[in-house]
Amino acid sequence: MPPRTDNVSRYLRQTKELFGDELYLTIQPQSSSPSLDVDFNSNLSAFEQEICTCQKCPLGQSRNKFVFGVGDPKASLLLVGEAPGATEDEIGEPFVGRAGKLLDKILAAIDRNRQKDVFICNVMKCRPPNNRDPLRTEVDECEPYLLHQIHLIKPKLIVALGRVAGQTLLNVDKSLKSLRNTFHDYHGTPLMVTYHPAALLRNQDLKRPTWEDFKTIKDFLEQNK
Ligand code: URA
């Protein structure tokens, strides 16, 4: 994967474009993590309105609908997929196709749903044509939006769904197998990687390890209320 450009400065540039010069920094002296904690006078739906007409990359031209994300604005669990597919692009909501239905069942098994203590979104807010992997240049434009969503939601745990989401967020070229079973750090928030629900539709054998991951997710959230 080509080297990542400076996401923090890109984030600051984009937020300056969106919100102007006023920037509130919350200093957290006890935190040793390099988390970006920038406090804007905004909320999640206002943020969606700010960015939903984005034309920062060519996907702005080819998309049908901008897919911001859905769920509880104060969720402790943030699920992040790769990018909207065809159905999501049509409807404007993430994970609404077959894989999404399976994701809903997985969430029900840990006593949550897309309105209850969960927020679901993607790294990319617009669909790449023919479901190709997003380009690094596209990710570099879009990832600051995810960072700001995280800043507003303040989830206790982020779960990357699938290899591409995991590799993209962690900026590594490792296999999904090697990214699983570890709590990574994403700008100060713990991040786990598990299988994409679409992979479970193709391979039933992945259901068991995915269920193990979601049990770990449930335990983590119970211990970190
Ligand atoms: N796959 C994803 O990664 N995201 C969606 O929203 C739908 C399918």
Short mmCIF file of C-alpha atoms and ligand atoms in Angstrom, two decimals:
data_model
loop_
_atom_site.label_atom_id
_atom_site.label_comp_id
_atom_site.label_asym_id
_atom_site.label_seq_id
_atom_site.Cartn_x
_atom_site.Cartn_y
_atom_site.Cartn_z
CA MET A 1 0.00 0.00 0.00
CA PRO A 2 1.45 3.43 -0.85
CA PRO A 3 2.52 5.55 2.12
CA ARG A 4 -0.23 7.37 4.01
CA THR A 5 -0.21 11.13 3.68
CA ASP A 6 -0.48 13.16 6.84
CA ASN A 7 -4.00 12.39 8.01
CA VAL A 8 -3.88 14.75 10.94
CA SER A 9 -3.03 17.80 8.86
CA ARG A 10 -5.58 16.76 6.25
CA TYR A 11 -8.15 16.39 9.03
CA LEU A 12 -7.33 19.87 10.32
CA ARG A 13 -7.46 21.35 6.81
CA GLN A 14 -10.84 19.76 6.13
CA THR A 15 -12.32 20.73 9.47
CA LYS A 16 -11.08 24.30 8.92
CA GLU A 17 -12.92 24.29 5.59
CA LEU A 18 -16.03 22.98 7.28
CA PHE A 19 -16.06 24.89 10.53
CA GLY A 20 -13.78 27.88 10.02
CA ASP A 21 -10.94 29.05 12.21
CA GLU A 22 -12.33 28.27 15.64
CA LEU A 23 -10.75 25.18 17.05
CA TYR A 24 -11.19 23.98 20.62
CA LEU A 25 -8.56 21.63 21.91
CA THR A 26 -9.25 19.48 24.93
CA ILE A 27 -6.02 18.67 26.70
CA GLN A 28 -6.01 15.30 28.43
CA PRO A 29 -2.80 15.23 30.46
CA GLN A 30 -3.38 11.71 31.78
CA SER A 31 -3.67 10.13 28.36
CA SER A 32 -0.47 8.75 26.93
CA SER A 33 -2.13 7.90 23.62
CA PRO A 34 -1.66 10.16 20.60
CA SER A 35 -5.42 10.60 20.14
CA LEU A 36 -6.64 13.59 18.20
CA ASP A 37 -9.12 15.30 20.51
CA VAL A 38 -10.51 18.32 18.74
CA ASP A 39 -13.80 19.69 20.05
CA PHE A 40 -16.05 21.33 17.50
CA ASN A 41 -19.32 23.01 18.29
CA SER A 42 -21.23 20.47 16.24
CA ASN A 43 -23.26 17.30 16.41
CA LEU A 44 -23.50 14.25 14.24
CA SER A 45 -26.48 15.24 12.10
CA ALA A 46 -25.10 18.76 11.61
CA PHE A 47 -21.83 17.14 10.56
CA GLU A 48 -23.69 14.93 8.07
CA GLN A 49 -25.31 18.02 6.55
CA GLU A 50 -21.87 19.65 6.28
CA ILE A 51 -20.28 16.85 4.32
CA CYS A 52 -23.08 15.09 2.41
CA THR A 53 -22.43 17.01 -0.80
CA CYS A 54 -18.69 16.23 -0.70
CA GLN A 55 -16.84 16.39 -4.02
CA LYS A 56 -13.32 15.94 -2.69
CA CYS A 57 -12.65 12.85 -4.78
CA PRO A 58 -14.08 11.49 -8.05
CA LEU A 59 -16.47 9.19 -6.16
CA GLY A 60 -18.54 12.31 -5.47
CA GLN A 61 -19.43 12.35 -9.18
CA SER A 62 -20.20 8.64 -9.56
CA ARG A 63 -22.15 8.07 -6.33
CA ASN A 64 -25.89 7.94 -6.13
CA LYS A 65 -26.21 8.66 -2.40
CA PHE A 66 -23.68 9.76 0.20
CA VAL A 67 -23.66 7.09 2.95
CA PHE A 68 -22.83 8.87 6.19
CA GLY A 69 -23.75 6.08 8.61
CA VAL A 70 -26.61 5.11 10.87
CA GLY A 71 -27.23 4.47 14.53
CA ASP A 72 -26.95 5.78 18.03
CA PRO A 73 -24.96 9.05 18.10
CA LYS A 74 -23.57 8.08 21.52
CA ALA A 75 -22.92 4.42 20.74
CA SER A 76 -20.22 2.56 22.64
CA LEU A 77 -19.68 0.30 19.61
CA LEU A 78 -18.71 1.66 16.20
CA LEU A 79 -18.73 -0.79 13.29
CA VAL A 80 -16.76 0.30 10.23
CA GLY A 81 -17.02 -1.39 6.86
CA GLU A 82 -15.07 -0.69 3.71
CA ALA A 83 -17.41 1.25 1.45
CA PRO A 84 -21.07 1.28 0.38
CA GLY A 85 -22.16 -1.37 -2.10
CA ALA A 86 -24.82 -1.00 -4.79
CA THR A 87 -27.84 -1.23 -2.45
CA GLU A 88 -26.28 1.12 0.10
CA ASP A 89 -25.50 3.61 -2.69
CA GLU A 90 -29.14 3.47 -3.78
CA ILE A 91 -30.66 3.78 -0.30
CA GLY A 92 -28.06 5.93 1.46
CA GLU A 93 -27.64 3.63 4.46
CA PRO A 94 -24.72 1.28 5.22
CA PHE A 95 -25.10 -2.50 5.33
CA VAL A 96 -28.65 -2.82 4.02
CA GLY A 97 -28.04 -5.64 1.52
CA ARG A 98 -27.76 -9.36 2.32
CA ALA A 99 -24.58 -8.85 4.33
CA GLY A 100 -26.34 -6.14 6.31
CA LYS A 101 -29.21 -8.47 7.21
CA LEU A 102 -26.67 -10.93 8.56
CA LEU A 103 -24.95 -8.15 10.48
CA ASP A 104 -28.31 -7.29 12.09
CA LYS A 105 -28.61 -10.90 13.27
CA ILE A 106 -25.08 -10.83 14.71
CA LEU A 107 -25.91 -7.61 16.57
CA ALA A 108 -29.13 -9.11 17.92
CA ALA A 109 -27.03 -11.95 19.35
CA ILE A 110 -25.14 -9.42 21.50
CA ASP A 111 -28.40 -7.66 22.42
CA ARG A 112 -27.88 -4.62 20.22
CA ASN A 113 -29.28 -3.27 17.02
CA ARG A 114 -28.53 -0.43 14.65
CA GLN A 115 -30.41 2.01 16.88
CA LYS A 116 -29.26 0.64 20.23
CA ASP A 117 -25.74 1.47 21.33
CA VAL A 118 -24.27 0.84 17.87
CA PHE A 119 -23.24 3.16 15.07
CA ILE A 120 -22.50 1.68 11.64
CA CYS A 121 -20.56 3.42 8.91
CA ASN A 122 -17.83 2.84 6.35
CA VAL A 123 -14.33 4.18 5.81
CA MET A 124 -15.57 5.47 2.45
CA LYS A 125 -18.82 7.42 2.37
CA CYS A 126 -19.32 6.90 -1.38
CA ARG A 127 -19.39 3.73 -3.46
CA PRO A 128 -16.33 2.95 -5.58
CA PRO A 129 -17.50 1.93 -9.08
CA ASN A 130 -18.01 -1.83 -9.53
CA ASN A 131 -17.20 -2.33 -5.83
CA ARG A 132 -13.46 -2.03 -6.46
CA ASP A 133 -11.20 -1.45 -3.44
CA PRO A 134 -10.98 2.24 -2.56
CA LEU A 135 -7.82 4.00 -3.74
CA ARG A 136 -5.43 5.41 -1.15
CA THR A 137 -6.03 8.90 -2.53
CA GLU A 138 -9.78 8.44 -1.98
CA VAL A 139 -9.24 7.09 1.53
CA ASP A 140 -7.01 10.06 2.36
CA GLU A 141 -9.83 12.44 1.49
CA CYS A 142 -12.54 10.45 3.30
CA GLU A 143 -10.83 9.15 6.45
CA PRO A 144 -10.88 12.55 8.21
CA TYR A 145 -14.69 12.31 8.12
CA LEU A 146 -14.48 9.04 10.01
CA LEU A 147 -12.08 10.62 12.50
CA HIS A 148 -14.56 13.38 13.17
CA GLN A 149 -17.42 10.90 13.53
CA ILE A 150 -15.34 9.07 16.12
CA HIS A 151 -14.62 12.34 17.88
CA LEU A 152 -18.36 13.10 18.12
CA ILE A 153 -19.58 9.59 18.97
CA LYS A 154 -16.71 8.68 21.31
CA PRO A 155 -17.15 4.91 21.01
CA LYS A 156 -15.46 2.62 23.51
CA LEU A 157 -14.57 0.17 20.74
CA ILE A 158 -14.24 0.29 16.96
CA VAL A 159 -14.70 -2.93 14.99
CA ALA A 160 -13.39 -3.00 11.44
CA LEU A 161 -15.45 -5.36 9.32
CA GLY A 162 -13.24 -7.23 6.88
CA ARG A 163 -9.69 -7.21 5.61
CA VAL A 164 -9.92 -4.03 3.55
CA ALA A 165 -11.40 -1.95 6.37
CA GLY A 166 -8.82 -3.35 8.82
CA GLN A 167 -5.86 -2.85 6.49
CA THR A 168 -7.00 0.64 5.53
CA LEU A 169 -7.56 1.89 9.06
CA LEU A 170 -4.38 0.35 10.44
CA ASN A 171 -2.40 1.18 7.28
CA VAL A 172 -0.87 -2.29 7.13
CA ASP A 173 -0.76 -4.96 4.48
CA LYS A 174 -1.41 -7.94 6.77
CA SER A 175 -3.89 -10.78 6.37
CA LEU A 176 -7.19 -10.61 8.19
CA LYS A 177 -6.18 -13.68 10.17
CA SER A 178 -3.14 -11.89 11.55
CA LEU A 179 -5.16 -8.74 12.35
CA ARG A 180 -7.79 -10.67 14.35
CA ASN A 181 -7.57 -11.43 18.07
CA THR A 182 -5.75 -8.22 18.93
CA PHE A 183 -6.84 -4.91 20.33
CA HIS A 184 -5.20 -2.38 18.00
CA ASP A 185 -5.21 1.37 18.53
CA TYR A 186 -6.93 3.76 16.15
CA HIS A 187 -6.15 7.35 17.12
CA GLY A 188 -6.62 6.53 20.79
CA THR A 189 -9.63 4.19 20.52
CA PRO A 190 -9.27 0.40 20.75
CA LEU A 191 -9.94 -1.29 17.41
CA MET A 192 -10.63 -4.93 16.63
CA VAL A 193 -10.79 -6.51 13.19
CA THR A 194 -13.23 -9.29 12.35
CA TYR A 195 -14.65 -10.92 9.25
CA HIS A 196 -16.90 -9.00 6.89
CA PRO A 197 -20.46 -10.37 7.00
CA ALA A 198 -20.33 -10.86 3.21
CA ALA A 199 -17.44 -13.30 3.77
CA LEU A 200 -19.69 -15.29 6.12
CA LEU A 201 -22.30 -15.56 3.38
CA ARG A 202 -19.64 -17.10 1.12
CA ASN A 203 -18.03 -19.33 3.75
CA GLN A 204 -20.11 -20.78 6.60
CA ASP A 205 -16.93 -21.90 8.40
CA LEU A 206 -16.25 -18.26 9.29
CA LYS A 207 -19.39 -18.00 11.41
CA ARG A 208 -17.83 -19.70 14.45
CA PRO A 209 -14.70 -17.47 14.65
CA THR A 210 -16.86 -14.40 14.00
CA TRP A 211 -19.11 -15.38 16.87
CA GLU A 212 -16.00 -15.75 19.07
CA ASP A 213 -15.01 -12.21 18.08
CA PHE A 214 -18.43 -10.82 18.95
CA LYS A 215 -18.33 -12.54 22.34
CA THR A 216 -15.00 -10.76 22.93
CA ILE A 217 -16.61 -7.49 21.78
CA LYS A 218 -19.54 -7.99 24.19
CA ASP A 219 -17.20 -8.79 27.11
CA PHE A 220 -14.99 -5.79 26.34
CA LEU A 221 -17.98 -3.43 26.28
CA GLU A 222 -19.35 -4.87 29.51
CA GLN A 223 -16.01 -4.34 31.21
CA ASN A 224 -15.56 -0.82 29.80
CA LYS A 225 -18.92 0.86 30.50
N1 URA B 1 -20.03 -3.68 2.59
C1 URA B 1 -19.45 -2.69 3.29
O1 URA B 1 -18.27 -2.76 3.62
N2 URA B 1 -20.20 -1.64 3.63
C2 URA B 1 -21.48 -1.54 3.33
O2 URA B 1 -22.10 -0.54 3.70
C3 URA B 1 -22.07 -2.60 2.62
C4 URA B 1 -21.34 -3.65 2.25
#
